[in-house]
mmCIF file of C-alpha atoms and ligand atoms in Angstrom:
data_model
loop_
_atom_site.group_PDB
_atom_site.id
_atom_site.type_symbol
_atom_site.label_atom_id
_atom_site.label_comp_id
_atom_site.label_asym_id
_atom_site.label_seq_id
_atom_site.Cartn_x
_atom_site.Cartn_y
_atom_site.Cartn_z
ATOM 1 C CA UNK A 1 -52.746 235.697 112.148
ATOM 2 C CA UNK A 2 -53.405 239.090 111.398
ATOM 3 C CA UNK A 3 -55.715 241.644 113.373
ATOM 4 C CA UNK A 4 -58.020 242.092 109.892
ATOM 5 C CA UNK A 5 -58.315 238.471 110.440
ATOM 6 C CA UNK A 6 -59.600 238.985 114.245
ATOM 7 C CA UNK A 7 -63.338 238.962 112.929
ATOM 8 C CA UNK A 8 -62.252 234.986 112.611
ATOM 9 C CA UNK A 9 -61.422 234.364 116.103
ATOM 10 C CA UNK A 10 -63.086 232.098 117.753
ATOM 11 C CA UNK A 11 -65.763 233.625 119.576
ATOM 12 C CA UNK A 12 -68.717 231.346 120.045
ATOM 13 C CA UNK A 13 -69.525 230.133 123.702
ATOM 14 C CA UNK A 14 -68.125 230.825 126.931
ATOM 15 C CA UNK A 15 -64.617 231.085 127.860
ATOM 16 C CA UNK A 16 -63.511 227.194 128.703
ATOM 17 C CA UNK A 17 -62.001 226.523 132.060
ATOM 18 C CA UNK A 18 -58.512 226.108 132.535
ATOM 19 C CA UNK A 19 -56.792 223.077 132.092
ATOM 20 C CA UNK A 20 -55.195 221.012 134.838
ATOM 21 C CA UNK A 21 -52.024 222.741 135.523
ATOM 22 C CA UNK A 22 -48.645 221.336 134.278
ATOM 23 C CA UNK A 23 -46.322 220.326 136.549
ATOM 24 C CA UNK A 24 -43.628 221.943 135.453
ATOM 25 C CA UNK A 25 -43.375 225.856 133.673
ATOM 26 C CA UNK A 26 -43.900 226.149 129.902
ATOM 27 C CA UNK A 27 -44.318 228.514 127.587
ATOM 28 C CA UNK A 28 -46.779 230.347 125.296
ATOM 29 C CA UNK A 29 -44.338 230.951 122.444
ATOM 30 C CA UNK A 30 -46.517 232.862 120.334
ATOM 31 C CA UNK A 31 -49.797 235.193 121.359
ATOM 32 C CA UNK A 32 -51.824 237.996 120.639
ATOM 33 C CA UNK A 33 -53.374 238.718 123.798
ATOM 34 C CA UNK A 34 -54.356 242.358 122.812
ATOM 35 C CA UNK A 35 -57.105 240.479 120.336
ATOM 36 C CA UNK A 36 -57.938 237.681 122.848
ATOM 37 C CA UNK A 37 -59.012 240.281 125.679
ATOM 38 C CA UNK A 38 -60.164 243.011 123.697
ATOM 39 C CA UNK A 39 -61.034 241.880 120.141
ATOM 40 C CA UNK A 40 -61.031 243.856 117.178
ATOM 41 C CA UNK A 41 -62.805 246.736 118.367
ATOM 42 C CA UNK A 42 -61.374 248.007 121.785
ATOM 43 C CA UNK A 43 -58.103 247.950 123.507
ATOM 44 C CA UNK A 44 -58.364 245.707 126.574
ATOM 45 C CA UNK A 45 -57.780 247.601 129.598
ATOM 46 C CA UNK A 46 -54.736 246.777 131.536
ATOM 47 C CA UNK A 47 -56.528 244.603 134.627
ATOM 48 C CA UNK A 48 -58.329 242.344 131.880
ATOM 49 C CA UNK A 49 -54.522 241.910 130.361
ATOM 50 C CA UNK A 50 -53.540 241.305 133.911
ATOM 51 C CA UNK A 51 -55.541 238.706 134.342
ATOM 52 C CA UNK A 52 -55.242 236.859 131.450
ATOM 53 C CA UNK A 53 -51.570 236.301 132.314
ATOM 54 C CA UNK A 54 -52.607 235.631 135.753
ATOM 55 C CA UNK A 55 -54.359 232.388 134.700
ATOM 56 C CA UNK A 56 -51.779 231.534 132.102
ATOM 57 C CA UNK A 57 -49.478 231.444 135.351
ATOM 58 C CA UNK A 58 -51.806 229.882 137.222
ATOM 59 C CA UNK A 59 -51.330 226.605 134.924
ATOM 60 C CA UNK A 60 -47.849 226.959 135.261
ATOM 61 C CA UNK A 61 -47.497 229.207 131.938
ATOM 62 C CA UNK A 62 -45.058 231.626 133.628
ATOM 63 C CA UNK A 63 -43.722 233.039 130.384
ATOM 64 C CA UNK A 64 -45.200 234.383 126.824
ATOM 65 C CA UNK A 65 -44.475 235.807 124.265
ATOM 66 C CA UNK A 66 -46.914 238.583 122.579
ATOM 67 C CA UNK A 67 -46.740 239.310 119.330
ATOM 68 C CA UNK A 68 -47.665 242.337 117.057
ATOM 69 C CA UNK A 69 -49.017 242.279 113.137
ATOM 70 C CA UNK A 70 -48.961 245.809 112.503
ATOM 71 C CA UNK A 71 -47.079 249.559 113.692
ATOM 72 C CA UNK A 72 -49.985 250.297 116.852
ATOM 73 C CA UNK A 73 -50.092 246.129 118.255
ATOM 74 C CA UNK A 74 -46.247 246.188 117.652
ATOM 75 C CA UNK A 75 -45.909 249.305 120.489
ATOM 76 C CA UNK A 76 -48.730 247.662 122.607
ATOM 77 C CA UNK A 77 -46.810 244.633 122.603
ATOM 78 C CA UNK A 78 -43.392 246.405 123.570
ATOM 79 C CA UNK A 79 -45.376 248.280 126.046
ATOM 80 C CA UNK A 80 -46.382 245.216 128.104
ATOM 81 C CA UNK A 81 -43.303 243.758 127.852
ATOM 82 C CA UNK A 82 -41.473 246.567 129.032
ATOM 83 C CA UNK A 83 -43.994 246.520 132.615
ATOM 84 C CA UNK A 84 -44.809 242.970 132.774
ATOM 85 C CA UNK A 85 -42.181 240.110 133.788
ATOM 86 C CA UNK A 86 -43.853 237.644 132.401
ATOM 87 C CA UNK A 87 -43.871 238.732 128.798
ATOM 88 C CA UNK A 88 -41.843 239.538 125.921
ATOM 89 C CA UNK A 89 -42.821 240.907 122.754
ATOM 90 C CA UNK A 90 -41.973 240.326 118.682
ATOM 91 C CA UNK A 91 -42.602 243.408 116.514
ATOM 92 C CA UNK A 92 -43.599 243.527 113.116
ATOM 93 C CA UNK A 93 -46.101 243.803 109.813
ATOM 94 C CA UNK A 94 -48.071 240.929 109.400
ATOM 95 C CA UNK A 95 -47.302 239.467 105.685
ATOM 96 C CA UNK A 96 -50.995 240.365 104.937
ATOM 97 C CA UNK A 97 -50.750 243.528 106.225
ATOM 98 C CA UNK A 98 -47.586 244.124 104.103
ATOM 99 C CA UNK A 99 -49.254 242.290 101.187
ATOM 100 C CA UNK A 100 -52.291 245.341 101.500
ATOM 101 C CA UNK A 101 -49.412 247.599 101.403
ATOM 102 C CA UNK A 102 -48.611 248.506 104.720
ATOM 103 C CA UNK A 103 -45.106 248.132 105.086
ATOM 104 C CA UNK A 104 -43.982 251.675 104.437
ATOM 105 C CA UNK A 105 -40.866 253.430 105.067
ATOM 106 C CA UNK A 106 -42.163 254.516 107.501
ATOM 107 C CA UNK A 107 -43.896 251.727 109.499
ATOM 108 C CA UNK A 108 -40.402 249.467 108.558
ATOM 109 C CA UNK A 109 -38.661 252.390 110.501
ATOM 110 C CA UNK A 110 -41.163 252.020 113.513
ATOM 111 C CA UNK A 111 -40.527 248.351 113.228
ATOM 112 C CA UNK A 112 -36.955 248.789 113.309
ATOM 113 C CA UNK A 113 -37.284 251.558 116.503
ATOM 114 C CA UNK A 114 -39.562 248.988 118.871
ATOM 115 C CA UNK A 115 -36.775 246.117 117.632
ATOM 116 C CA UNK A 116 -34.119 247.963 119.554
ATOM 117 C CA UNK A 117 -36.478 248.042 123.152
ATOM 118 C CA UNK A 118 -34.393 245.130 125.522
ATOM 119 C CA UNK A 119 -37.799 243.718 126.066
ATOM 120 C CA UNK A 120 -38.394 243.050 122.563
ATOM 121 C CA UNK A 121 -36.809 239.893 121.550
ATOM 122 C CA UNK A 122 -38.081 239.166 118.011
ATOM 123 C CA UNK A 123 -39.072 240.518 114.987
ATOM 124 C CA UNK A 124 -42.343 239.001 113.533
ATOM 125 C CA UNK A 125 -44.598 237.591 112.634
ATOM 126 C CA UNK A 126 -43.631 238.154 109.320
ATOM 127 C CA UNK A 127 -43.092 235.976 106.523
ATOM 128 C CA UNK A 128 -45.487 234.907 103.227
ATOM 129 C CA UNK A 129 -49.136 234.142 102.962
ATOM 130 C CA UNK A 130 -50.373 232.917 99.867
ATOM 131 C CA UNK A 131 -53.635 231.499 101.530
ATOM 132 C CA UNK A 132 -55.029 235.282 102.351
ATOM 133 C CA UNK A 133 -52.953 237.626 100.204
ATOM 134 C CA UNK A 134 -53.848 237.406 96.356
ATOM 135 C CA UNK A 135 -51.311 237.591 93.653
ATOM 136 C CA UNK A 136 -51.152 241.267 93.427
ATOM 137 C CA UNK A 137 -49.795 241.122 96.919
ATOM 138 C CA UNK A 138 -46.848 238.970 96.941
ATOM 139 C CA UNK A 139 -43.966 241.351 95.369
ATOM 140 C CA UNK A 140 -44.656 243.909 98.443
ATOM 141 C CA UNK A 141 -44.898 241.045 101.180
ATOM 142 C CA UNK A 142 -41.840 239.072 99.808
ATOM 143 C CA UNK A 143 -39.851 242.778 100.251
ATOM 144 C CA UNK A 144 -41.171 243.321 103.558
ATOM 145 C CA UNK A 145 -40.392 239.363 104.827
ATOM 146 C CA UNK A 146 -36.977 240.425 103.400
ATOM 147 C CA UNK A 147 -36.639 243.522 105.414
ATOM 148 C CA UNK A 148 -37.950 242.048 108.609
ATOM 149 C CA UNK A 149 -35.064 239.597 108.252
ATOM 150 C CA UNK A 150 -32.381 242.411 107.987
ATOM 151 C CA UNK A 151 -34.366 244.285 111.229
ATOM 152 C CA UNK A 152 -33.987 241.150 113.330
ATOM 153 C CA UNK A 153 -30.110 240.303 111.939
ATOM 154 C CA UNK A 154 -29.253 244.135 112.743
ATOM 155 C CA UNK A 155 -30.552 243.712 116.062
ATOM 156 C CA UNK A 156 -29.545 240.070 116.818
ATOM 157 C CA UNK A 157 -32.542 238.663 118.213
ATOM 158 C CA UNK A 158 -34.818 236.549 117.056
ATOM 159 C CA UNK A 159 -36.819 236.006 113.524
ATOM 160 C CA UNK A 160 -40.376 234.713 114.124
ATOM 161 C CA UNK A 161 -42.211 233.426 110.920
ATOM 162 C CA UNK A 162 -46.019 233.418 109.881
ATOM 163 C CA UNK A 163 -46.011 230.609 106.979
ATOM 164 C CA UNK A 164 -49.245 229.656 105.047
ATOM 165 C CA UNK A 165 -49.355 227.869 102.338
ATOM 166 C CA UNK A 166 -45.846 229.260 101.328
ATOM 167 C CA UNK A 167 -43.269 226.415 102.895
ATOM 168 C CA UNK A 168 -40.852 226.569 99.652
ATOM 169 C CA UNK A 169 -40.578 230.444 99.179
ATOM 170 C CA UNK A 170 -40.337 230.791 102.981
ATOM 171 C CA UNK A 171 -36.790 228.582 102.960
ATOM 172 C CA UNK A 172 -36.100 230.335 99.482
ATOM 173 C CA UNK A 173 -36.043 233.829 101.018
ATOM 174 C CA UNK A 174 -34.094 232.657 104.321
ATOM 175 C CA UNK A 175 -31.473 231.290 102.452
ATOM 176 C CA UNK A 176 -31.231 234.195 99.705
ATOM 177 C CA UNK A 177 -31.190 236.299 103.166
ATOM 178 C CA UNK A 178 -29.290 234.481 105.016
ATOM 179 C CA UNK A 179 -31.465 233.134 108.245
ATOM 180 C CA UNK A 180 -30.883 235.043 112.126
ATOM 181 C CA UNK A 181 -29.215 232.956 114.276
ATOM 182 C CA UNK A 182 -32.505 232.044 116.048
ATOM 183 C CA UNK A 183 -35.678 231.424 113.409
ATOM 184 C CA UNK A 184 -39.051 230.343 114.574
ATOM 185 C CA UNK A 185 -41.558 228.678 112.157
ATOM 186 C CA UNK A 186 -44.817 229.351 114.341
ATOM 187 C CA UNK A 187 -47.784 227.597 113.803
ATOM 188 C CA UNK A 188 -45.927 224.834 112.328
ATOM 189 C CA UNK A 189 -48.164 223.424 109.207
ATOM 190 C CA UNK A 190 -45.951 221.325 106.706
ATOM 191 C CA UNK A 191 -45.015 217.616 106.704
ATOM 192 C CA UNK A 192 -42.194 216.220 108.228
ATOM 193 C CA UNK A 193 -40.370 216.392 104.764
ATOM 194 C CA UNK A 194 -40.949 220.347 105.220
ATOM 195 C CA UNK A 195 -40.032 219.480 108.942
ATOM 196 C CA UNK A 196 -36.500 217.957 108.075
ATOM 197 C CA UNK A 197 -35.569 220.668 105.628
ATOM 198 C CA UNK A 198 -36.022 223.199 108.498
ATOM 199 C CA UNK A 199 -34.561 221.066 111.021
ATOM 200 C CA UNK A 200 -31.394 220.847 108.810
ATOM 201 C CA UNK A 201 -31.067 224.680 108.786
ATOM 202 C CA UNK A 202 -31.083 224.900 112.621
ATOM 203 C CA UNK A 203 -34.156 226.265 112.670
ATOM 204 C CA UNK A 204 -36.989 225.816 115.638
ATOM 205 C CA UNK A 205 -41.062 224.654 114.779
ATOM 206 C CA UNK A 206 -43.751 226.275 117.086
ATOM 207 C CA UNK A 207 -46.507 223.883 116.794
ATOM 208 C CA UNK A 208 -49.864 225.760 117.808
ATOM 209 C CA UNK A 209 -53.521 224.029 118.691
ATOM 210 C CA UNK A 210 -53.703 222.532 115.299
ATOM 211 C CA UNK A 211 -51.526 219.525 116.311
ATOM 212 C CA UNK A 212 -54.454 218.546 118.200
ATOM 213 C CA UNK A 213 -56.729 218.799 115.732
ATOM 214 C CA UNK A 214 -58.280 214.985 114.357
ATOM 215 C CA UNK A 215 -57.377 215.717 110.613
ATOM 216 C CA UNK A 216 -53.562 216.655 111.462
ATOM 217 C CA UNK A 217 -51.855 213.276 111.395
ATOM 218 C CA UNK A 218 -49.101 214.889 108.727
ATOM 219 C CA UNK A 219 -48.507 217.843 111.379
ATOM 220 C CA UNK A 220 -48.134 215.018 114.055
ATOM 221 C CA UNK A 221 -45.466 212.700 111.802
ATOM 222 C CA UNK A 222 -43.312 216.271 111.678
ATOM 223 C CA UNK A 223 -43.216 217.366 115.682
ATOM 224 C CA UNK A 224 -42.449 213.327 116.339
ATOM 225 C CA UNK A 225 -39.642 213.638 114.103
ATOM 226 C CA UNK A 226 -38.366 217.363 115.680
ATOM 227 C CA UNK A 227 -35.639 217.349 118.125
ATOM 228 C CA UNK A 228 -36.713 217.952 121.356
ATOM 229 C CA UNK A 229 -34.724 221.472 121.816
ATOM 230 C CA UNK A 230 -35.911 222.342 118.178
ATOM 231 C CA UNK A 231 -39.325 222.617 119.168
ATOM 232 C CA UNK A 232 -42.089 225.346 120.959
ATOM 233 C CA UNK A 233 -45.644 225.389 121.801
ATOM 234 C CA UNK A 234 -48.451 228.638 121.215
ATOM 235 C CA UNK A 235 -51.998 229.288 121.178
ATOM 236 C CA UNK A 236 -52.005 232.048 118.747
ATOM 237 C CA UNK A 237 -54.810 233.088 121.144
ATOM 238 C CA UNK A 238 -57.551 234.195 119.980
ATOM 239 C CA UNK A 239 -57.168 231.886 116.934
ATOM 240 C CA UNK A 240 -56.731 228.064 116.712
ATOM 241 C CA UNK A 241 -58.257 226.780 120.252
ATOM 242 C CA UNK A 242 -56.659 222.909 120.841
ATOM 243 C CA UNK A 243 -58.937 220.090 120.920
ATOM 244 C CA UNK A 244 -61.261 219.155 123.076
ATOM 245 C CA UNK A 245 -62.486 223.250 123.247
ATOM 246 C CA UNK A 246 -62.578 223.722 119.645
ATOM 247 C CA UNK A 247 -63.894 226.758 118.488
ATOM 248 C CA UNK A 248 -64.554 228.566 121.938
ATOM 249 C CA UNK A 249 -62.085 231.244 122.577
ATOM 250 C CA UNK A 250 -58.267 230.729 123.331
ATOM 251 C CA UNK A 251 -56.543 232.526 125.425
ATOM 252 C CA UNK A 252 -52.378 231.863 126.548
ATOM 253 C CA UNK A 253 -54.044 229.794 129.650
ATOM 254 C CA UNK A 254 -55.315 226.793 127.749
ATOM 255 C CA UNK A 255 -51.737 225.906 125.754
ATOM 256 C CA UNK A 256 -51.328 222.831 128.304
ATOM 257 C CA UNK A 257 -53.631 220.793 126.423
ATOM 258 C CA UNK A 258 -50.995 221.500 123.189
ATOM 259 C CA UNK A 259 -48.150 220.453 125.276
ATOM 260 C CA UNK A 260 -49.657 217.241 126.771
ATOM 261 C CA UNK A 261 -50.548 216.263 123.155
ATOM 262 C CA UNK A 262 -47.220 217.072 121.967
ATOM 263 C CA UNK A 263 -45.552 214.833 124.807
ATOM 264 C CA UNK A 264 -48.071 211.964 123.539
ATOM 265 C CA UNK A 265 -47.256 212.674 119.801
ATOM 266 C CA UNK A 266 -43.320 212.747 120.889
ATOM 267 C CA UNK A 267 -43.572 210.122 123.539
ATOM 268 C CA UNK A 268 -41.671 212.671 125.874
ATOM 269 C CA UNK A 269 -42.442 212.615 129.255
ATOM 270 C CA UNK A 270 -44.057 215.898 130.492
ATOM 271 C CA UNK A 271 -42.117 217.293 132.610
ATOM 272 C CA UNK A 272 -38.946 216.555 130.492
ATOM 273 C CA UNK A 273 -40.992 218.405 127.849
ATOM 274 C CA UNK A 274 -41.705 221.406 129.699
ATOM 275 C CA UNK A 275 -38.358 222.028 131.249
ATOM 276 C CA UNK A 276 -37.388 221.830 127.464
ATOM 277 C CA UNK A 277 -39.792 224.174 126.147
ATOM 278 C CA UNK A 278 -38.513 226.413 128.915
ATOM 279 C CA UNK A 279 -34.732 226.084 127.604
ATOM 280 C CA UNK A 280 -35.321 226.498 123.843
ATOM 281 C CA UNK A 281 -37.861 229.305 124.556
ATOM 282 C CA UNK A 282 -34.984 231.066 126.768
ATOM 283 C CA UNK A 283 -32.417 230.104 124.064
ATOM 284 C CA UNK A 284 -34.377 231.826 121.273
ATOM 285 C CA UNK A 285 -35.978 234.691 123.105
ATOM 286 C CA UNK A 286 -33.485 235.358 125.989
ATOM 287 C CA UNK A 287 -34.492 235.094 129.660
ATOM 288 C CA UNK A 288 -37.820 236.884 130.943
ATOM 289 C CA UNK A 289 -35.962 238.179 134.309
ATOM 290 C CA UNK A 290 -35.706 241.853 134.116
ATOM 291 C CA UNK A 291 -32.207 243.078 133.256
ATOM 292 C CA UNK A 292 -32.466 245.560 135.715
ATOM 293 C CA UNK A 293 -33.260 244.489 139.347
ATOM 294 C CA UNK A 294 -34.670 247.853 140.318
ATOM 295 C CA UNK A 295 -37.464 247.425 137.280
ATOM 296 C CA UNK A 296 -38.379 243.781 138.393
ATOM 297 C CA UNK A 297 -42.219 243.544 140.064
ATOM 298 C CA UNK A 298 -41.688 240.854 141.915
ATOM 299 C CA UNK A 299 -42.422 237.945 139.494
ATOM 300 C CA UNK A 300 -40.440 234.636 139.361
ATOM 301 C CA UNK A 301 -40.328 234.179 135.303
HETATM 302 ZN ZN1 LIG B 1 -49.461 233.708 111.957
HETATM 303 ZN ZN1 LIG B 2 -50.060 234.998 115.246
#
C-alpha cells in the first residue's frame, strides 16, 4: 500500500490486544510501521516506534521487515534499520507513486543510494497496480517496476513486489527482466493457478491478513498448495487487519493470528511453521544480527 493510500487504514476503534504469543519466533515480512504509529500526518516519535516493536517481540515477532513507498519513508525505513536489531528495511517508489510520476531520476538515484545501506535488504514495494493507478499511469510505473528490478539485481538483495490486479504483467516484466535471485510476491492475492506459475519460477508468496478473511477461499487453495519454504507472513500494518479484529488498526504485533490460520489452511504444525517462516525470511532477507558486534544493542534477533 501506498502512504496516499494511508487515509484508508484502518482506523476505527481501539487498538486490539495482542494475540496469544507463538511459541516459536516468526516474522512480520512486510510493514509500514511509520503509518501504523504515526499516520499520515506526523512522524511517530522514536519511543512510540519502540514500542510497537516491543509488543511485536513480545508475541514472539522478533524480526520485521519495514518497508518504504516513496524517497522520505524509504530513508526512515533505512534509518531504523540501521539502529534497531530487530528490523530491516526495503526501499523503494510505490507503483502508484511511480504511476503519479514520482519516480524521477532523481528519486531512482535515492532509491539506488539507500539500496546499498547493509541494513537494507530489499528493494520494494514496487511492482504494477492497475486497481489504483488509471491508464495514463501504467507506461511510467511499468519503467519504474523495471528499474527497481535492475536496483535490487545490482545490489543482490532482495526484490519485494506490490501486485494488484496485475498477476500476468507482473510475471511478464520479471521474465523480460530477468527475476533477482530472491522475489517476494507480498500480499499474495491470485489463485493457486497464479500460485503455481510463481512457485515454478522460484519465487516466494507473502500472504498478509487477507487469508483470513471469510470471502478468500481462492487465496486459501494457493498458500495450501505453496511449499512450505516458499512462503511468508505480513500485516501490511496499518492496512489489512486479520480476522477476528477486522477493521481496527494493525500493527506488526497482531500477525500471529495470520500465521495460526496459515498453519490451519496448510495443515502445518505451528511451530514447524514458524521455525520455517524464520528460515525463508533469513534466506530472502539475510540474518537480522548486526554485522558488526560493536553496533549490536543487545537484542537476540
Ligand atoms: Zn502493497
Ligand atoms: Zn505495503
Amino acid at each position: 500500500m501506498s502512504r496516499s493510500a494511508s487515509s484508508r487504514a484502518n482506523r476505527r476503534g481501539e487498538p486490539p490486544s495482542s494475540p496469544e504469543p507463538l511459541p516459536s519466533p516468526a516474522v512480520d515480512s512486510h510493514t509500514h510501521v511509520d503509518i501504523a504509529v504515526g499516520g499520515e500526518d506526523r512522524e511517530p516519535t522514536e519511543a512510540e516506534v519502540d514500542e510497537a516493536i516491543a509488543a511485536a517481540v513480545a508475541v514472539n515477532v522478533p524480526r520485521l521487515v519495514q518497508v518504504g513507498v516513496d524517497v522520505a519513508s524509504s530513508r526512515w525505513s533505512a534509518e531504523l534499520a540501521a539502529r534497531h536489531p530487530n528490523v530491516l528495511a526495503a526501499v523503494a517508489l510505490h507503483p502508484n507513486e511511480a504511476g503519479a510520476g514520482a519516480a524521477t531520476e532523481a528519486a531512482l538515484a535515492e532509491i539506488d543510494r539507500l539500496a546499498a545501506q547493509p541494513r537494507v535488504r530489499a528493494v520494494g514495494e514496487t511492482g504494477l497496480d492497475r486497481y489504483r493507478t488509471g491508464e495514463d499511469g501504467w507506461a511510467p510505473q511499468e519503467a519504474s517496476f523495471r528499474a527497481h528490478i535492475d536496483i535490487a539485481k545490482r545490489h543482490g538483495i532482495a526484490l519485494v513486489i506490490h501486485d494488484r490486479d496485475a498477476h500476468d504483467d507482473v510475471l511478464r516484466v520479471l521474465d523480460e527482466e530477468g527475476a533477482p535471485e530472491h522475489t517476494v510476491l507480498h500480499c499474495f492475492s491470485g489463485d493457486a493457478g497464479f500460485a503455481r506459475a510463481c512457485i515454478e519460477r522460484g519465487h516466494v508468496l507473502s500472504f498478509a491478513g487477507t487469508l483470513t478473511f471469510g470471502s478468500a477461499g481462492r487465496l486459501r487453495e494457493a498458500a495450501a498448495i505453496t511449499p512450505l519454504d516458499q512462503l511468508l507472513v505480513e500485516t501490511d500494518a496499518p492496512f489489512l487487519t486479520p480476522v477476528p479484529l477486522r477493521g481496527r488498526p494493525n500493527s506488526p504485533r497482531l500477525v500471529p493470528h495470520t500465521v495460526r490460520a496459515l498453519a490451519e489452511v496448510t495443515g502445518t504444525d505451528l511451530k514447524q511453521l514458524c521455525a520455517s517462516l524464520t528460515s525463508t525470511a533469513e534466506r530472502v532477507f539475510g540474518s537480522w544480527q548486526h554485522e558488526d558486534p560493536s553496533a549490536a544493542s543487545g537484542g537476540t534477533a
